[in-house]
Short mmCIF file of C-alpha atoms in Angstrom, two decimals:
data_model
loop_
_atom_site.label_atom_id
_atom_site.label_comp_id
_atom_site.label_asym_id
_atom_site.label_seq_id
_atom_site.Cartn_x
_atom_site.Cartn_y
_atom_site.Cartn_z
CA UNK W 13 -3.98 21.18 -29.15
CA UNK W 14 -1.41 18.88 -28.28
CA UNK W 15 -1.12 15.80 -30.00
CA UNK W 16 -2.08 12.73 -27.95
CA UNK W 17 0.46 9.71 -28.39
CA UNK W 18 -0.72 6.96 -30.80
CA UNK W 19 1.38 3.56 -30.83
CA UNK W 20 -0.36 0.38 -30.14
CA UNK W 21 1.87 -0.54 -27.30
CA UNK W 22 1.69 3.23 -25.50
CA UNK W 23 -2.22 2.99 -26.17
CA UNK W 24 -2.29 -0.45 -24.62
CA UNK W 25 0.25 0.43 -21.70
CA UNK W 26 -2.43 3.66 -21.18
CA UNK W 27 -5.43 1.81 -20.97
CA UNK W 28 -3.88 -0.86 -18.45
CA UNK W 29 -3.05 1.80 -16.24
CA UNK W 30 -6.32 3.38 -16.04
CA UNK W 31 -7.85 -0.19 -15.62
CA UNK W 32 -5.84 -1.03 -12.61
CA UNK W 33 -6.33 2.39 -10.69
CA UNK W 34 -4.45 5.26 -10.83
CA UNK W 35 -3.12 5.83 -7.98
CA UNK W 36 -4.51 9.48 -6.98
CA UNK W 37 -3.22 10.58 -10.45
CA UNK W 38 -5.86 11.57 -12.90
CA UNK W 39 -7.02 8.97 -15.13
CA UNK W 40 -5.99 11.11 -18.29
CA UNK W 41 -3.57 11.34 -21.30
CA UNK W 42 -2.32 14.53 -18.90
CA UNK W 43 -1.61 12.02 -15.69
CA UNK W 44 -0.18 8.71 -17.75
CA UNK W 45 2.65 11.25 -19.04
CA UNK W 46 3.04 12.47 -15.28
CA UNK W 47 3.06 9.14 -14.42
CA UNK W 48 5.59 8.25 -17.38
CA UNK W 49 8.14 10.92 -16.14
CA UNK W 50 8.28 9.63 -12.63
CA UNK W 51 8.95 5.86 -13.65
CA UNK W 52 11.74 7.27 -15.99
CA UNK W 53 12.98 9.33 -12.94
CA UNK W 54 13.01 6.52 -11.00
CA UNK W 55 14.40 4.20 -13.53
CA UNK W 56 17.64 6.48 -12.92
CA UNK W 57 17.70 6.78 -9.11
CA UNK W 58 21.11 5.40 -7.07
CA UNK W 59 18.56 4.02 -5.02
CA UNK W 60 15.72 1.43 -7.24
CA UNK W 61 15.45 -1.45 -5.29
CA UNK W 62 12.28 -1.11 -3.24
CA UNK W 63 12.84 -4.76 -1.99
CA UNK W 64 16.18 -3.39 0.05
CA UNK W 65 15.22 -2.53 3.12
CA UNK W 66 18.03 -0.60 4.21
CA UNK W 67 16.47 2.76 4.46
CA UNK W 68 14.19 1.73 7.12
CA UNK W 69 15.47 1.96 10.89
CA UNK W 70 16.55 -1.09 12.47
CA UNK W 71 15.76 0.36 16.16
CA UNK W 72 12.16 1.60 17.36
CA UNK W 73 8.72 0.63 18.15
CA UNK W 74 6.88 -2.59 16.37
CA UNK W 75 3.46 -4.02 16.54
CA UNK W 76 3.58 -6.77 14.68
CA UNK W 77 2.03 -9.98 16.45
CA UNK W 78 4.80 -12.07 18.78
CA UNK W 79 7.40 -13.26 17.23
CA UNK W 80 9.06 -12.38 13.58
CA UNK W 81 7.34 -12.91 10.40
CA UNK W 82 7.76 -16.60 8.49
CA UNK W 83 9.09 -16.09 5.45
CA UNK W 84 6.94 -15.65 2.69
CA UNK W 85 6.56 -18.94 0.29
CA UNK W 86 7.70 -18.74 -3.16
CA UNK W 87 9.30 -15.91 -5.34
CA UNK W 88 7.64 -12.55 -5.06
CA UNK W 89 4.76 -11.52 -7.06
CA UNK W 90 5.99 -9.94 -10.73
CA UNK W 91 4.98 -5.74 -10.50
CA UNK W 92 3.37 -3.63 -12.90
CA UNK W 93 6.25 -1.77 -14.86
CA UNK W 94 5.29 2.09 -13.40
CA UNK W 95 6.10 3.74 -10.48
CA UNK W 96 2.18 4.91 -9.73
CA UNK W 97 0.34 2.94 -9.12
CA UNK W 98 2.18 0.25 -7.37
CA UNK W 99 0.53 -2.91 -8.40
CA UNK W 100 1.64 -6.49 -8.88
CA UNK W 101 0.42 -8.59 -11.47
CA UNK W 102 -2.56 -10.56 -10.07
CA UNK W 103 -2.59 -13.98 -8.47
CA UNK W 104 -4.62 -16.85 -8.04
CA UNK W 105 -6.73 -16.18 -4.83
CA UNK W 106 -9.16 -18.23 -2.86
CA UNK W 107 -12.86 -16.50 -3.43
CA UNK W 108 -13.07 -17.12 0.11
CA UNK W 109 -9.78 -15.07 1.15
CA UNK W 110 -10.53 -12.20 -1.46
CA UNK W 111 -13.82 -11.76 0.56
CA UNK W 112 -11.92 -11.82 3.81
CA UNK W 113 -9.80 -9.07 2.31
CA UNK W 114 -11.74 -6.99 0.72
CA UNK W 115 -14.22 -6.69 3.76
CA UNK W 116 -10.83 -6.16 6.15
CA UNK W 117 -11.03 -2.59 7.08
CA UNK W 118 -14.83 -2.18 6.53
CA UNK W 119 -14.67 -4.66 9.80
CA UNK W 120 -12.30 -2.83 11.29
CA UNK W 121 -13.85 0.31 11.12
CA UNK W 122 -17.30 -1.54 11.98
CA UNK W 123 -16.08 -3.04 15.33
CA UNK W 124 -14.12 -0.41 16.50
CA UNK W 125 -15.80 3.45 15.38
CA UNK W 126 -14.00 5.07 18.35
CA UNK W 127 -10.88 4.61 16.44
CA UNK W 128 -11.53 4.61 12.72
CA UNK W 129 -12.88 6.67 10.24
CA UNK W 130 -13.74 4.52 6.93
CA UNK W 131 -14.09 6.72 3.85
CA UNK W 132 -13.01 7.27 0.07
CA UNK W 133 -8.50 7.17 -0.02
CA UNK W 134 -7.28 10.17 -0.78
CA UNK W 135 -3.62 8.57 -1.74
CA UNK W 136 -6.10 6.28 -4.46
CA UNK W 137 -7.79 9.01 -6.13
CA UNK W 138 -11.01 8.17 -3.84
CA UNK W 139 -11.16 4.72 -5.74
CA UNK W 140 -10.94 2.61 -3.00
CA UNK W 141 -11.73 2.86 0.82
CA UNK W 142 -9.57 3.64 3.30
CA UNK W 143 -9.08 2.75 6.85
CA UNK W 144 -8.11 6.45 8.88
CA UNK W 145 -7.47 7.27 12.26
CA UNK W 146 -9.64 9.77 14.26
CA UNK W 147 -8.42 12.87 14.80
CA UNK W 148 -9.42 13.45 18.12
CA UNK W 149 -7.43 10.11 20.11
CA UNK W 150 -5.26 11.38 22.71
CA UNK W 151 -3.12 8.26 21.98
CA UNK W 152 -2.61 9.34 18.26
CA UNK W 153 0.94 9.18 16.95
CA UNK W 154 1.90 12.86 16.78
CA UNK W 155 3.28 11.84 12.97
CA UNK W 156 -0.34 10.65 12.19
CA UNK W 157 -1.09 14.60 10.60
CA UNK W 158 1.53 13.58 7.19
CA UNK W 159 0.48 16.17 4.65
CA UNK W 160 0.52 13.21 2.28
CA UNK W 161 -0.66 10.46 4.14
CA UNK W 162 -3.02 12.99 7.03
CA UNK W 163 -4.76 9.53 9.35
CA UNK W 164 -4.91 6.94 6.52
CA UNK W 165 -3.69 3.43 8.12
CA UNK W 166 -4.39 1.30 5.29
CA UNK W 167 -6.28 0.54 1.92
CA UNK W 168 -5.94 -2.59 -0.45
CA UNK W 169 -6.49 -2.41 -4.67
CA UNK W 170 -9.71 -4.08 -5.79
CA UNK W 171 -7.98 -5.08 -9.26
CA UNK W 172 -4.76 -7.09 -7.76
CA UNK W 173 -5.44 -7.39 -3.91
CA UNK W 174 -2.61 -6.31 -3.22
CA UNK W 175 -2.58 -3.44 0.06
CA UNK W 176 -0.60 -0.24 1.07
CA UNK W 177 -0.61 0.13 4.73
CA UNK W 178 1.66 2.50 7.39
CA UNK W 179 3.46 0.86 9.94
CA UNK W 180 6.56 1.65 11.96
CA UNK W 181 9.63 1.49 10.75
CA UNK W 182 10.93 -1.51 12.26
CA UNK W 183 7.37 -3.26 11.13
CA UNK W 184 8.15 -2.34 7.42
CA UNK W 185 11.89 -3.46 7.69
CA UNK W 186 10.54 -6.97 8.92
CA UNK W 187 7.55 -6.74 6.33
CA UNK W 188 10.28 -6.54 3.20
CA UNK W 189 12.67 -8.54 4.50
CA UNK W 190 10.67 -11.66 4.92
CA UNK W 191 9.57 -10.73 1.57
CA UNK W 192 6.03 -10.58 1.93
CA UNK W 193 5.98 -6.42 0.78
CA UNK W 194 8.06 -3.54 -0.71
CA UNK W 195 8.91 0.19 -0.32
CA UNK W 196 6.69 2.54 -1.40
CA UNK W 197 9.09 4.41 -4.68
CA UNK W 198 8.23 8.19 -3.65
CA UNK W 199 10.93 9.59 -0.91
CA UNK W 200 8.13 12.14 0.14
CA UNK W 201 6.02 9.43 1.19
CA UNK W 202 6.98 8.41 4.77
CA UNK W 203 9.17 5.17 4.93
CA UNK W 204 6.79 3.26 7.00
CA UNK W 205 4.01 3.38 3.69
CA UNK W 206 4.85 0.14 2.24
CA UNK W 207 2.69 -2.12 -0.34
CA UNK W 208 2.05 -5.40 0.92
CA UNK W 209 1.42 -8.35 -1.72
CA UNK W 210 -1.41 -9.87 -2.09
CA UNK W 211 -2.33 -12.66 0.13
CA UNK W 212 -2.70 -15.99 -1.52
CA UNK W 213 -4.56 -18.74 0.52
CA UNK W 214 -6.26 -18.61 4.46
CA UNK W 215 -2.54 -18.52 6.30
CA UNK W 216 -1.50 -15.73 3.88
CA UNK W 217 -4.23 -13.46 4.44
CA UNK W 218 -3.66 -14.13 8.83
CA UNK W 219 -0.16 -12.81 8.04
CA UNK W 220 -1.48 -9.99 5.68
CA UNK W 221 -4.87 -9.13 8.95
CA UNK W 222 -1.92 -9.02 11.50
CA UNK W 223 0.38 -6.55 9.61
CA UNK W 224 -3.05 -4.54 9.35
CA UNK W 225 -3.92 -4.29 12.45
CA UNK W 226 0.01 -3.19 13.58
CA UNK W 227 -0.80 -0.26 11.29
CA UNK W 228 -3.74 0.73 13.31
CA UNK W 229 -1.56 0.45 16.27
CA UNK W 230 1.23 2.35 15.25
CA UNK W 231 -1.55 5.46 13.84
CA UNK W 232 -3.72 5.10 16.97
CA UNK W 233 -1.54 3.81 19.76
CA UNK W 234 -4.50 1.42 20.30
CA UNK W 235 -3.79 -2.27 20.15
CA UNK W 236 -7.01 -3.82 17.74
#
């Protein structure tokens, strides 16, 4: 039997990741040292700054509501030190907004079941729910089938509030570069997948509905 690492700090570092979702990767001793090899692959890549946007298309569809995005007040939240699962480090939140978010697609899916599906993520493991697209909408977006993403539009992270949604190109260009999200660090992933911080206060979490809801456009074709 291998022998399972025992420093205080790897123990510690262990147990936070378990505590603040995996991610899709088993919760075990296995899946931290998966997890361990990717953030020291990534650590090395030419390209580590999932704030730079530059990857993303400057040309193509968006859905965000009229107009660009404000800029997003104050520095951006401090992240988790891993490459799965993306987190930030949690921020003070209004009760009242973390309600708001957490019920987001649940009323989504609610007011509009010709479009969504609401069921377990598959890209969290099954932790969390997440909003999908139908199959069967003859105004799907033909990339909707990703092997790795296959109709999810959006879920957010019970522990952090913090959300991973799939928007156009050209939405997650203007999402990063008004700072209120980042790139997603796996290349297989498509670009569009980007985590979205968590929304602080009432005008936050407006910003944060509206980037949602381009999502489900840019899946479905529908406007919501």
């Amino acid at each position: 039997m291998a022998a399972l690492p025992t420093s205080s700090k790897t123990v510690n570092d262990f147990r936070e990741w378990k505590a603040f979702g995996t991610g899709g990767t088993p919760p075990t001793w296995a899946g931290y040292m998966r997890m361990s090899k990717l953030r020291a692959r990534r650590a090395l890549s030419k390209n580590n700054n999932l704030r730079d946007p530059a990857p993303l298309q400057k040309t193509g569809p968006s859905y965000l509501p009229t107009g660009t995005l404000p800029l997003r007040s104050g520095p951006r939240p401090r992240m988790m030190p891993r490459t799965l699962p993306q987190r930030q480090y949690p921020e003070p939140i209004d009760p009242s907004v973390q309600a708001r978010l957490r019920a987001l697609v649940h009323d989504l899916a609610t007011a509009h079941p010709e479009l969504f599906d609401l069921m377990p993520s598959h890209t969290e493991g099954r932790t969390t729910d997440g909003l999908y697209a139908r199959r069967n909408l003859p105004t799907l977006n033909p990339l909707a089938g990703d092997r790795i993403l296959s109709y999810e539009i959006a879920h957010m992270h019970p522990a952090e509030n913090s959300l991973h949604v799939w928007l156009s190109d050209v939405d997650a260009r203007e999402v990063i570069e008004k700072g209120w999200g980042q790139r997603f660090p796996l290349p297989a992933v498509p670009q569009g997948w980007v985590m979205v911080y968590a929304p602080r206060d009432e005008a936050e979490m407006d910003i944060v509905e509206g980037v949602v809801r381009a999502a489900a456009r840019w899946v479905t074709g529908v406007m919501v």
